[in-house]
XYZ file of C-alpha atoms in Angstrom:
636
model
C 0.000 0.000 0.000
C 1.004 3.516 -0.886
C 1.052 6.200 2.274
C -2.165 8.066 -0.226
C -3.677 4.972 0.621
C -2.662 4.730 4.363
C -3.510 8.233 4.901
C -6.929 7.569 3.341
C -7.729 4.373 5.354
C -6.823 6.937 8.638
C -9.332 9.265 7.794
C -12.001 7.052 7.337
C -11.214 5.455 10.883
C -11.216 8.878 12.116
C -13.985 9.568 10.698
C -16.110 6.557 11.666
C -14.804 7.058 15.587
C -16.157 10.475 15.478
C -19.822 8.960 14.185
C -19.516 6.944 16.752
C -19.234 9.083 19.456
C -21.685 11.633 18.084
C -23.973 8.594 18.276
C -23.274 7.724 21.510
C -24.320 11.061 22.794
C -27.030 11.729 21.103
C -28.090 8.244 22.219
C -27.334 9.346 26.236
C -29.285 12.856 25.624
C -32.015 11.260 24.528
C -32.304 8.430 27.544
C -32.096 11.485 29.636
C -34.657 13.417 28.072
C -36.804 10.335 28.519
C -35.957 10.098 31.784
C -37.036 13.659 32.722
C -39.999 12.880 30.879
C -41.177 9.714 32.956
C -39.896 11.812 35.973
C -42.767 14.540 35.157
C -45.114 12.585 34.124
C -44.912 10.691 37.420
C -44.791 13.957 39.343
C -48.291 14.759 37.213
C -49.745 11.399 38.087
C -48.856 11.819 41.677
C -50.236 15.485 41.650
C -53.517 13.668 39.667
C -53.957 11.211 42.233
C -53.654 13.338 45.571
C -56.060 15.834 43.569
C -58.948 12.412 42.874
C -57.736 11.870 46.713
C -58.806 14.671 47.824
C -61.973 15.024 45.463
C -62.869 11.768 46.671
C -62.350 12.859 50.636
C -64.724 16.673 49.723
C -67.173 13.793 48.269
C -67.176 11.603 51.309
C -67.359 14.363 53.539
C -70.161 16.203 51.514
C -71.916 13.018 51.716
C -71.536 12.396 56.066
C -72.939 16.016 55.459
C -75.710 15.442 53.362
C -76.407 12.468 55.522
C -76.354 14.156 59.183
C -78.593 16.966 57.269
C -81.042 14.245 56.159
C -80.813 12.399 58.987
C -81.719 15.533 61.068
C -84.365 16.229 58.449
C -86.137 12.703 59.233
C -85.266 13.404 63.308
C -87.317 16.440 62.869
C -90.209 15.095 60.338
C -90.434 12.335 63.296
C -90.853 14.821 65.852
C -93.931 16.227 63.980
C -95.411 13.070 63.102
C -95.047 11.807 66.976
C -96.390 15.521 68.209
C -99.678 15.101 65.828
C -100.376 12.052 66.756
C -99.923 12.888 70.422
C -102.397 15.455 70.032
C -104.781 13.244 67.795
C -104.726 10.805 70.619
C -105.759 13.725 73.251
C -108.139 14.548 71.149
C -109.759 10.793 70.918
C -109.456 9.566 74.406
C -111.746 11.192 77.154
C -110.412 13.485 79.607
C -110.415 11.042 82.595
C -110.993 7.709 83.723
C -109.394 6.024 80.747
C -105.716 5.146 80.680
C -102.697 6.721 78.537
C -101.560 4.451 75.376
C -98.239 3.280 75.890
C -95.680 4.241 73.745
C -94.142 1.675 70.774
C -90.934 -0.570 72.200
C -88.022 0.625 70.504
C -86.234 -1.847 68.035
C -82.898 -3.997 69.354
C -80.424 -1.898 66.845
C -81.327 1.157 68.990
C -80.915 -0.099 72.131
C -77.279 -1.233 70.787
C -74.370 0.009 68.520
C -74.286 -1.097 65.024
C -71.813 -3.738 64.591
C -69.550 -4.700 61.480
C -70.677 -7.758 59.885
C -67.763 -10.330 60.016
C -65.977 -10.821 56.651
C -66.346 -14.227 55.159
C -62.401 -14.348 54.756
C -59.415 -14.485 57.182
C -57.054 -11.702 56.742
C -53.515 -10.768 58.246
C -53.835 -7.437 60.050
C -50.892 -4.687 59.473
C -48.600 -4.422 62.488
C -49.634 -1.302 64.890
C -48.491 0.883 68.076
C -50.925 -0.046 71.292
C -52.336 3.214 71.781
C -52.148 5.438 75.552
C -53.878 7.943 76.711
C -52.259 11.642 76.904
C -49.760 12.245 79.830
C -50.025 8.225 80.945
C -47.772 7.243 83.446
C -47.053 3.743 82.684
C -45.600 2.255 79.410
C -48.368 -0.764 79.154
C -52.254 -0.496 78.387
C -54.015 -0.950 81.730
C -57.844 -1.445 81.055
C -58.383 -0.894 84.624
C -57.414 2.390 84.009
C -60.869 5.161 83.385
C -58.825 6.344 80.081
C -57.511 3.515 78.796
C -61.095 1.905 79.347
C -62.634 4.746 77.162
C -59.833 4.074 74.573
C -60.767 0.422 74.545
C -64.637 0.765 74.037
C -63.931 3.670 71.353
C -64.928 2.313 68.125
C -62.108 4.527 66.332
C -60.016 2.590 68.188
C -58.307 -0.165 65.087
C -58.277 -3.982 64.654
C -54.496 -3.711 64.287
C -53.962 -1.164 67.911
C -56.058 -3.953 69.872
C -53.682 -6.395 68.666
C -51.081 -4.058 70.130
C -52.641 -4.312 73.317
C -53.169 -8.024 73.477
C -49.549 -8.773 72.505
C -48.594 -7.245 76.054
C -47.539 -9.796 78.641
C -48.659 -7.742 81.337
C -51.219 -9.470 84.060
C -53.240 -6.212 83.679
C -54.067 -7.131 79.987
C -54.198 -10.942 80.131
C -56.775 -10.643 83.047
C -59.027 -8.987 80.637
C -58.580 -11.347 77.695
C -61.909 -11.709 77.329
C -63.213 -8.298 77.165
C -60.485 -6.725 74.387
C -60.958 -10.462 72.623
C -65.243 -9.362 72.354
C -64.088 -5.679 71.255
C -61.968 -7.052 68.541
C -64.968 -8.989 67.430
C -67.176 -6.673 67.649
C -65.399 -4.640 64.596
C -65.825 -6.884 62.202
C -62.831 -8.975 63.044
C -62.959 -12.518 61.127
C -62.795 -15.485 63.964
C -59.187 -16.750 61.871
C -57.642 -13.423 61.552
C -54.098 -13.076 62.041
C -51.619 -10.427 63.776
C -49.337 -9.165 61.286
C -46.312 -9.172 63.713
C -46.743 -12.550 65.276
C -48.739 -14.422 63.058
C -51.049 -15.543 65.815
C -54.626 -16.157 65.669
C -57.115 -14.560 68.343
C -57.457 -18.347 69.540
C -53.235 -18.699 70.134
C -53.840 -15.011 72.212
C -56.246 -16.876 73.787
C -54.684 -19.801 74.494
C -51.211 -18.014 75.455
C -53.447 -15.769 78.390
C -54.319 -18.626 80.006
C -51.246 -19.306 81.823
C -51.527 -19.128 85.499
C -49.571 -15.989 87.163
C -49.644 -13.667 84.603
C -52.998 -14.487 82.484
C -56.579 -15.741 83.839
C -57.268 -19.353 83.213
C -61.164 -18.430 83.527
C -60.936 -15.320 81.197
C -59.068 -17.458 78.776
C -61.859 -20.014 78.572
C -64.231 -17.518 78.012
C -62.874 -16.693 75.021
C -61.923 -19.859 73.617
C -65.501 -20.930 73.909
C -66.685 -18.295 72.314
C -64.386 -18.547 69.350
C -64.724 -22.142 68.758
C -68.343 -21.421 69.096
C -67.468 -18.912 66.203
C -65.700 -21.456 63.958
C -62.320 -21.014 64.708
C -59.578 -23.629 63.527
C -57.632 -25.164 65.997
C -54.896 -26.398 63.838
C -54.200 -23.023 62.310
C -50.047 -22.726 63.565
C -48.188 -19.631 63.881
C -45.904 -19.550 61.250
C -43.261 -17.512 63.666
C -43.253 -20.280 66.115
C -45.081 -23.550 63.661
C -47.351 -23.630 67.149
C -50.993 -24.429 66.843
C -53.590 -23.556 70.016
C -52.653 -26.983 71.425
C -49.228 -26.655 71.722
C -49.862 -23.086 73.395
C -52.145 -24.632 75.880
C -49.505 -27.367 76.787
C -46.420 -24.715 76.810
C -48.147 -22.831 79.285
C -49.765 -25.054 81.505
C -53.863 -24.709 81.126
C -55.175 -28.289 81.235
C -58.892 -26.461 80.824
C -58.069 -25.211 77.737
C -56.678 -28.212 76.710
C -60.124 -30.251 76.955
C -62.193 -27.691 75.308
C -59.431 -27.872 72.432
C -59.316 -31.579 72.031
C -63.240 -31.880 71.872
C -63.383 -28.864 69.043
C -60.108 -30.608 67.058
C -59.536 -33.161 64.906
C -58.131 -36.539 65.859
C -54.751 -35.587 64.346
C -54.115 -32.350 66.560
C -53.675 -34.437 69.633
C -50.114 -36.186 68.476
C -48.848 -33.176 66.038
C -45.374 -32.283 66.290
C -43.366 -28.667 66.120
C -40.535 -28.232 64.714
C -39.456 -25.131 67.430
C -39.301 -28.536 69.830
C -37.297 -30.876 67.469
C -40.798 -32.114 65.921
C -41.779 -33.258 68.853
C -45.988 -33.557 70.054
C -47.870 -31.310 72.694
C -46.522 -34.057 75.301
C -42.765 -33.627 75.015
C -43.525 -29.584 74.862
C -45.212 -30.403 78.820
C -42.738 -32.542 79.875
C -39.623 -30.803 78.603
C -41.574 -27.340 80.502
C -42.294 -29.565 83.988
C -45.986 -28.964 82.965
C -47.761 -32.016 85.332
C -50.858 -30.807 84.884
C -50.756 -30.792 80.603
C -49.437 -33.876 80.555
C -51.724 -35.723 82.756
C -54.802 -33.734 79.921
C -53.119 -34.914 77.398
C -52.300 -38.655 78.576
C -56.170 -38.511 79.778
C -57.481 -37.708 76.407
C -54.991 -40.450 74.608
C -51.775 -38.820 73.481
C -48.869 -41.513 72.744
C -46.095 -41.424 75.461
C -44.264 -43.108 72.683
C -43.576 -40.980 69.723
C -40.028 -39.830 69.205
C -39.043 -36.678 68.599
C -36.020 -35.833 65.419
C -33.324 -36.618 67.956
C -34.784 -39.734 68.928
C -36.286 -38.897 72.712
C -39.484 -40.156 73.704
C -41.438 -37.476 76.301
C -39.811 -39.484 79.234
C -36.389 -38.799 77.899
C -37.088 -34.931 77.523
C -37.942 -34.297 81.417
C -35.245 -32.280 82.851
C -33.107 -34.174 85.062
C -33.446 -33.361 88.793
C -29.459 -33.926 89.672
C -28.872 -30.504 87.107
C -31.302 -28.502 89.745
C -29.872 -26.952 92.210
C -31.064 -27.068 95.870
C -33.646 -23.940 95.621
C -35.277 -26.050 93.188
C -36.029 -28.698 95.091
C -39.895 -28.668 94.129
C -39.277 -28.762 90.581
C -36.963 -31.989 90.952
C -40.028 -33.587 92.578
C -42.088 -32.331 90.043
C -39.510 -33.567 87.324
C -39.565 -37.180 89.036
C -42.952 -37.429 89.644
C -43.369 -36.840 85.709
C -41.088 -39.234 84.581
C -42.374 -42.024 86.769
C -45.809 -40.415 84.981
C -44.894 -41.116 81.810
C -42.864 -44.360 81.947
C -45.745 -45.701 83.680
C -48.142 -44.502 80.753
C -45.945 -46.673 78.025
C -47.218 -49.824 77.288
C -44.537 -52.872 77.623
C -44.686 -53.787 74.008
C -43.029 -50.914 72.710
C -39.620 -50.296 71.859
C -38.237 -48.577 74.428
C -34.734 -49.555 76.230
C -35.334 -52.218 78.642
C -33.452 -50.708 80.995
C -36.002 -47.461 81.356
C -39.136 -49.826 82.028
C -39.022 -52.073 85.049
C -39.193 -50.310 88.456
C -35.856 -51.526 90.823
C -37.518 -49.008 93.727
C -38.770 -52.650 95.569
C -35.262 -53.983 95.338
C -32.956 -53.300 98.496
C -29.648 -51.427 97.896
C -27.332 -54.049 99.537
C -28.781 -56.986 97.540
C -28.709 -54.945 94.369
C -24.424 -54.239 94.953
C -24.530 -58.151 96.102
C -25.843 -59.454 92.938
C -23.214 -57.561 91.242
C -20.604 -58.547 93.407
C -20.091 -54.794 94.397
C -19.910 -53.016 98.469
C -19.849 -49.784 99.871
C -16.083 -49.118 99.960
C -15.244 -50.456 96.603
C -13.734 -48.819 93.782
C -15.465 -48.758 90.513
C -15.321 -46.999 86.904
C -18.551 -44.816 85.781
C -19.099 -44.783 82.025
C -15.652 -46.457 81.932
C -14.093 -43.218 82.069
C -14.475 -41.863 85.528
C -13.184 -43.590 88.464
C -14.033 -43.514 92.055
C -15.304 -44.990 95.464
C -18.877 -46.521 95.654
C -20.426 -44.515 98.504
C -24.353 -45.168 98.231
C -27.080 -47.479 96.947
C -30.367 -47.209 97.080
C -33.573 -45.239 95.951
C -33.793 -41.527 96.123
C -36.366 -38.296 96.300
C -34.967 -37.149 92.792
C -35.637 -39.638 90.433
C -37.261 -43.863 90.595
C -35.386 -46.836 90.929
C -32.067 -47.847 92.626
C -29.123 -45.148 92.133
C -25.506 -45.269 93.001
C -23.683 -42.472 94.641
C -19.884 -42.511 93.878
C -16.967 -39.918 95.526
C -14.718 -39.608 92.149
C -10.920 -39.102 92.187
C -10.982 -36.174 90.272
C -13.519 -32.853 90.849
C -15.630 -33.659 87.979
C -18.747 -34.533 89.603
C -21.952 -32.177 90.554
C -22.561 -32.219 93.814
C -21.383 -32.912 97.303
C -23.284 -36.274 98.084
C -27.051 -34.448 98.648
C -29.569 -33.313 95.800
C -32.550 -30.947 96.603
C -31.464 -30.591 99.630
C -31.382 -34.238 100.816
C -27.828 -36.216 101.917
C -26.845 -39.425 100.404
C -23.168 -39.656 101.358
C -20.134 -37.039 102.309
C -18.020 -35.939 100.232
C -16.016 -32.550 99.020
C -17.619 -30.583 96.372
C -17.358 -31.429 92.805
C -16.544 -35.112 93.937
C -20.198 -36.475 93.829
C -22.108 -38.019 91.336
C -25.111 -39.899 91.020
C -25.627 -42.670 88.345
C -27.901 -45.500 87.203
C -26.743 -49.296 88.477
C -25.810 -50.273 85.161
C -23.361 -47.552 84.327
C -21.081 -48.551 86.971
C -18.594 -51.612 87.110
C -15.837 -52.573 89.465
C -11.851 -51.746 89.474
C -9.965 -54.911 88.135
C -7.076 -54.469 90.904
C -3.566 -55.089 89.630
C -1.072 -55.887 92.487
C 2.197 -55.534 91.363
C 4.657 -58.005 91.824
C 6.133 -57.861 95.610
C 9.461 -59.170 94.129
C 11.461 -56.485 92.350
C 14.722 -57.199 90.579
C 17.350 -54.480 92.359
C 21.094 -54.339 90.873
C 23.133 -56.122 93.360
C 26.207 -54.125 94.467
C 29.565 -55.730 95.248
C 30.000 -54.268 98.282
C 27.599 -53.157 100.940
C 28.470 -50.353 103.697
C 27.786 -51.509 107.266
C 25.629 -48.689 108.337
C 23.097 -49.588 105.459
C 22.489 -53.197 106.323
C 21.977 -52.287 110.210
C 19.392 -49.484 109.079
C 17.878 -52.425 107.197
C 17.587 -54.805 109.835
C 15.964 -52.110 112.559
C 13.503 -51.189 109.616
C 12.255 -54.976 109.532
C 12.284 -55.284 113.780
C 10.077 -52.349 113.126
C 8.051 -53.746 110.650
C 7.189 -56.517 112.948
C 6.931 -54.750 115.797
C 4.323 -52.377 114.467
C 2.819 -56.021 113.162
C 1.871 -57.286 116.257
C 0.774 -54.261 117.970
C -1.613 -53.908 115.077
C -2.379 -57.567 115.428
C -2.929 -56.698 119.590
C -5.266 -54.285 118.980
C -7.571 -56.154 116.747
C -7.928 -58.471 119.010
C -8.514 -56.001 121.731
C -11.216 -54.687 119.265
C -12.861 -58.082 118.929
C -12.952 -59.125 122.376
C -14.303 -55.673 123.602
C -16.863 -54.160 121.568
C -18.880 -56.322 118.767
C -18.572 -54.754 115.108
C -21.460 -52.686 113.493
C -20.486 -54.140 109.855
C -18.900 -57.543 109.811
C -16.349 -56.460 107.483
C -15.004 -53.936 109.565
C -15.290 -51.285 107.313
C -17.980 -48.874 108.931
C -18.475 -46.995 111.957
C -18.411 -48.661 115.647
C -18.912 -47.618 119.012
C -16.761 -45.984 120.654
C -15.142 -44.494 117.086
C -14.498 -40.900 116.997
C -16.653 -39.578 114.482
C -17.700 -35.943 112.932
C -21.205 -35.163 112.808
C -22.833 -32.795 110.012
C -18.957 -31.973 108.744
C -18.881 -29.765 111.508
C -19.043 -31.242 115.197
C -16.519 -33.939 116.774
C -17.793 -36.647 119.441
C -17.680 -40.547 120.434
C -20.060 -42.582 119.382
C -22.132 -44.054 121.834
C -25.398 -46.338 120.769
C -26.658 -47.214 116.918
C -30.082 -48.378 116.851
C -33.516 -48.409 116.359
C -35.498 -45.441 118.514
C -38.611 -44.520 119.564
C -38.694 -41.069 118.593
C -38.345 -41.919 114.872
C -38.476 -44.549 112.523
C -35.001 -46.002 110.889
C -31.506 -46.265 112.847
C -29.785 -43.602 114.608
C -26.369 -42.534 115.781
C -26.155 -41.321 119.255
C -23.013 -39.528 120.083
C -21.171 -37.733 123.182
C -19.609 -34.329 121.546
C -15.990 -32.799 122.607
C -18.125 -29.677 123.171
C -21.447 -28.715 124.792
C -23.074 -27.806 121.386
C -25.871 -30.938 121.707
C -29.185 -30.654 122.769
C -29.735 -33.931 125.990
C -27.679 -36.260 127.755
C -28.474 -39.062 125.735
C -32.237 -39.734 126.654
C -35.150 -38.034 124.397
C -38.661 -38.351 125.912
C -38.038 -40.241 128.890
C -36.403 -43.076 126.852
C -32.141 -43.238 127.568
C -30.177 -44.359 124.815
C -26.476 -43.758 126.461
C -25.520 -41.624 128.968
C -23.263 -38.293 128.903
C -22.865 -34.548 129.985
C -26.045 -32.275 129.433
C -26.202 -30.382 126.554
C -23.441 -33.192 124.774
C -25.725 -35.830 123.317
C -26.850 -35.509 119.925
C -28.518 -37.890 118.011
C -27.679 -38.550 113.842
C -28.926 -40.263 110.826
C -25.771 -42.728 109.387
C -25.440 -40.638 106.496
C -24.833 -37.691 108.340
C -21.968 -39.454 110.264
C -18.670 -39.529 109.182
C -15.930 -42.017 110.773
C -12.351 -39.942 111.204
C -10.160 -42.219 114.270
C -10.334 -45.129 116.181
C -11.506 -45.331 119.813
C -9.443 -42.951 122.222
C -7.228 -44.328 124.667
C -8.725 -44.803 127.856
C -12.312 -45.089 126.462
C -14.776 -47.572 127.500
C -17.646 -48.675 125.824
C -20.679 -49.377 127.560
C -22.631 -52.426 125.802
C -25.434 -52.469 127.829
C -26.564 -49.301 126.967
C -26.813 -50.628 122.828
C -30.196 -51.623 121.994
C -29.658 -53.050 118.503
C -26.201 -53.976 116.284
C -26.898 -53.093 112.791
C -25.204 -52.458 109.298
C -24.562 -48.945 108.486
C -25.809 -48.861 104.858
C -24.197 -45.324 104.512
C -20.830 -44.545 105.472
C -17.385 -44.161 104.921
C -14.806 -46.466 104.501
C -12.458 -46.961 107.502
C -8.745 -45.151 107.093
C -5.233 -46.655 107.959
C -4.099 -44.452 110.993
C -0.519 -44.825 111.741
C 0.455 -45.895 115.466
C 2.126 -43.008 117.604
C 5.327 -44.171 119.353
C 6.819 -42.670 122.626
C 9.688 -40.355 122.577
C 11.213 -43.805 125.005
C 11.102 -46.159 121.948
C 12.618 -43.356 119.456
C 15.702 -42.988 121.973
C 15.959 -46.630 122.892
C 16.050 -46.995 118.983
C 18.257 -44.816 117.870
C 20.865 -45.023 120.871
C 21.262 -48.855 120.083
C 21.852 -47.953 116.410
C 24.778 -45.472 117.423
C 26.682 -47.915 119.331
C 26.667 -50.475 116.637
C 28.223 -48.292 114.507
C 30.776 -47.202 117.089
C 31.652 -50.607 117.247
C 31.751 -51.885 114.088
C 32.928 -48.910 111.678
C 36.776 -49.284 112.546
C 36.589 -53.001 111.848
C 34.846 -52.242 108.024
C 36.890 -49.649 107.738
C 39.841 -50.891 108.176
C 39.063 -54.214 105.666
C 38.330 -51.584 103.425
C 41.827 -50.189 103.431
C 43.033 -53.932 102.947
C 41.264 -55.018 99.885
């Protein structure tokens, strides 16, 4: 190509960029003069539609005017017509003797005010402030309150506000359920209508109000009548909270409302789940809540203990366990046991529930349950073969059916100190106590090691180190056979409590309550209460007798030193003193101590005699017998 020709093809690039662009912005100028277009014609429409608005308000108000003129028109046409005829009626009747006419009984409609016809559909009402009288003092619609009252009954007063005043969870508004329920009604309010910010149905209000403490079971039924009397659907379900009116009744607690529900509902109501409670029915939504008085409604009317909620929990399983409470909830954990006997009572024996859950073990004694299993009080045993510990209790308790175990762990992993709700099982530090089934525990294989340990020999031995050796083993035997002594002392003196010698005896020093120190002096069977008793002599006068309680003595002490103790209340920490005599014929009765401690290796004191006999007899061996290894030493 020749550079005419390049110069050429240039230009008409040039030229077609330049079309291009010109297009371009002609092409933006006119979008935006469409734009300002649309914008004014909108503005026009607006302006067109506030003007109709407006025309349309002059109308309606032209017409209310019209209409009060005409009405006051007909008021005063009446008038005339009733005056003429009064006069007509003078005019007939004779002047005396002959009774007035009565006048015409006015209609019902003006005796009353007009009220809204209902609408034949449900609707969802728009969200709305509750509204307050000027200069109120509180935050929360009282209709107790003269103003409020007169706010309440005014018919300006919306659907939508009324909802607003029902969604308060104030006593003063759920007391008068029934009265704001009736004023909602009376404006036209469909019986399924819903509240725009909750979703719920005048029924769920209903059935939410009924909870006793802050709403009125009575007001509540009121109401609920009187809308399922209306039509109103019982399985309707928030879609906030996927609750229907039954599972609102059982949440809160109103067994009433829960019998006038079942009889309005379908079959299928009873047993539907929510999935705010892991799909689980109206039963596990009483039982997980402590509800008694739901679940014995629902269990009356047929619900099915059985059905399983998505994580696999019947309504038994879902009962808050007792041993979580802590002791200023005592009344729930009775309530909490009391249910889930309830409820494991109510499931037939065909079913598939864990075998373990359904027969009741509360008949069985403790000591023949740990016998069958080859387990004491003492022993050590694993929990969930992870936990380890010493078996302290076992037997039934206030918290929950059937035989429990209570075990002191190594480690402060536990939840208690040996009592729940307020009731002692066993003694131990905090953290250190748990509770468990029968079946979760198992015993400690023990593993003696062997008593013969392999020790490098060394070629020579040093003198000193041998005689230190021999003393320890005359020790060793010494301390044997006074041990041996005072068992037998033991034996022949005072007759054990527990034939394995592992519980509390008299004459032990033991500490009462973790707090006071005595002797103990009788174990028995008393007339003052039922069960066995520890009576004990305290180091200090903090008792309250001398060891007799109505007339009836038990052992004999010091006024104001005798107390008397359940076992589990007693805690074993020495041996008889020195010096200390029983008396055996103040013990009524020998008998096991089902809970207590197990007894504690105390070493035996010796005199400051033996220690210097010891060690001066040790010094003059050595004397005597260093020179002569030390000088074969210097030999080899």
């Amino acid at each position: 190509m020749t550079k005419e020709e390049n110069l050429e093809v240039q230009e008409k690039e040039r030229h077609d960029r330049e079309e291009q662009e010109e297009g371009r912005v002609q092409k933006e100028e006119e979008e935006a003069m469409t734009e300002e277009e649309e914008e004014e014609g909108e503005e026009e429409e607006e302006e067109d539609e506030e003007e109709e608005e407006e025309y349309e308000l002059e109308e309606e108000r032209e017409g209310e005017e019209r209409a009060e003129v005409e009405d006051e028109e007909d008021d005063e046409q009446e008038e005339e017509r009733d005056e003429r005829e009064e006069q007509e009626h003078e005019d007939a009747t004779p002047a005396c003797g002959e009774q007035e006419a009565e006048p015409e009984p006015q209609s019902v409609s003006e005796y009353h005010s007009p009220v809204h016809e209902p609408r034949r559909r449900a609707m969802v009402h728009p969200s709305a402030q509750a509204p307050l009288p000027n200069d109120y003092a509180f935050t929360f619609f009282d209709p107790n309150d003269p103003a409020c009252l007169e706010i309440l009954m005014d018919p300006r007063t919306t659907i939508p506000e009324l909802f607003a005043i029902v969604r308060q969870w104030v006593p003063q508004v759920q007391h008068k359920i029934d009265i704001i329920g009736n004023e909602i009604l009376k404006r036209g309010c469909h019986v399924n209508d819903r509240d725009g910010l909750t979703d719920m149905t005048l029924l769920h209000y209903s059935c939410k109000a009924g909870a006793h403490g802050v709403g009125d079971p009575a007001a509540a039924l009121r109401l609920t009548s009187q809308l399922i009397a209306l039509g109103a659907d019982v399985s309707l379900r928030s879609r906030w909270t996927n609750m229907n009116a039954l599972h609102y009744a059982a949440y809160f607690d109103v067994p009433e409302l829960i019998r006038v529900l079942l009889k309005a509902a379908k079959p299928r109501v009873l047993n539907s789940t929510c999935s705010d409670f892991h799909y689980g029915t109206a039963l596990h939504i009483a039982a997980s809540n402590l509800c008694l008085g739901a679940v014995k409604c629902l269990l009356e009317h047929g619900a099915n203990p059985t059905v399983r909620n998505d994580k696999g929990q019947v309504p038994a399983e879902v009962v808050p366990d007792p041993m979580d409470m802590s002791l200023d909830k005592a009344e729930a954990a009775m309530v909490a046991k009391e249910l889930k006997q309830l409820l494991l009572d109510a499931v037939p024996l065909s079913c598939n529930l864990p075998k373990a859950t359904l027969p009741n073990y509360d008949n069985i004694p403790g000591n023949l349950m740990l016998s069958s299993l080859g387990l004491k009080l003492g022993d050590r045993v694993v929990l969930d073969d992870m936990k380890t510990g010493t078996l302290r209790f076992c037997g039934t308790t206030e918290f929950a059916s059937g035989q429990w175990v209570g075990v002191e762990l190594d480690e402060p992993e536990g939840k208690n100190d040996g009592s729940v709700g307020g009731v002692r099982y066993f003694i131990c530090p905090p953290k250190l106590g748990i509770f468990a089934p029968v079946s979760k525990i198992s015993k400690v294989v023990d593993q003696t090691p062997s008593s013969v340990t392999s020790t490098p020999r060394t070629p020579r031995m040093d003198l000193a180190s041998r005689l230190a050796g021999k003393t320890k083993k005359e020790k060793e035997k010494k301390e044997k056979e006074k041990e041996r002594e005072k068992a037998q002392r033991k034996k022949s003196s005072v007759a054990s409590l527990d034939p394995e010698g592992m519980n509390v005896e008299v004459g032990d020093q033991v500490l009462v309550a973790g707090q006071k120190h005595g002797i103990v002096r009788f174990f028995g069977k008393t007339d003052f209460a039922p069960g066995y008793w520890f009576g004990i002599e305290l180091d200090q006068p903090t008792g309250k007798h001398d060891g007799s309680v109505f007339g009836v003595r038990y052992f004999s002490c010091l006024p104001k030193y005798g107390v008397f103790a359940p076992p589990s209340r007693v805690q074993r920490i020495g041996g008889p003193k020195d010096g200390s005599q029983n008396d055996n014929s103040m013990v009524k009765k020998v008998h096991q101590v089902t809970m207590s401690q197990p007894k504690r290796n105390f070493n035996t004191m010796r005199s400051p005699k033996d220690l210097t006999s010891e060690s001066s007899i040790s010094r003059l061996l050595f004397c005597c017998w260093f020179p002569w290894m030390l000088r074969a030493e210097m030999q080899s």
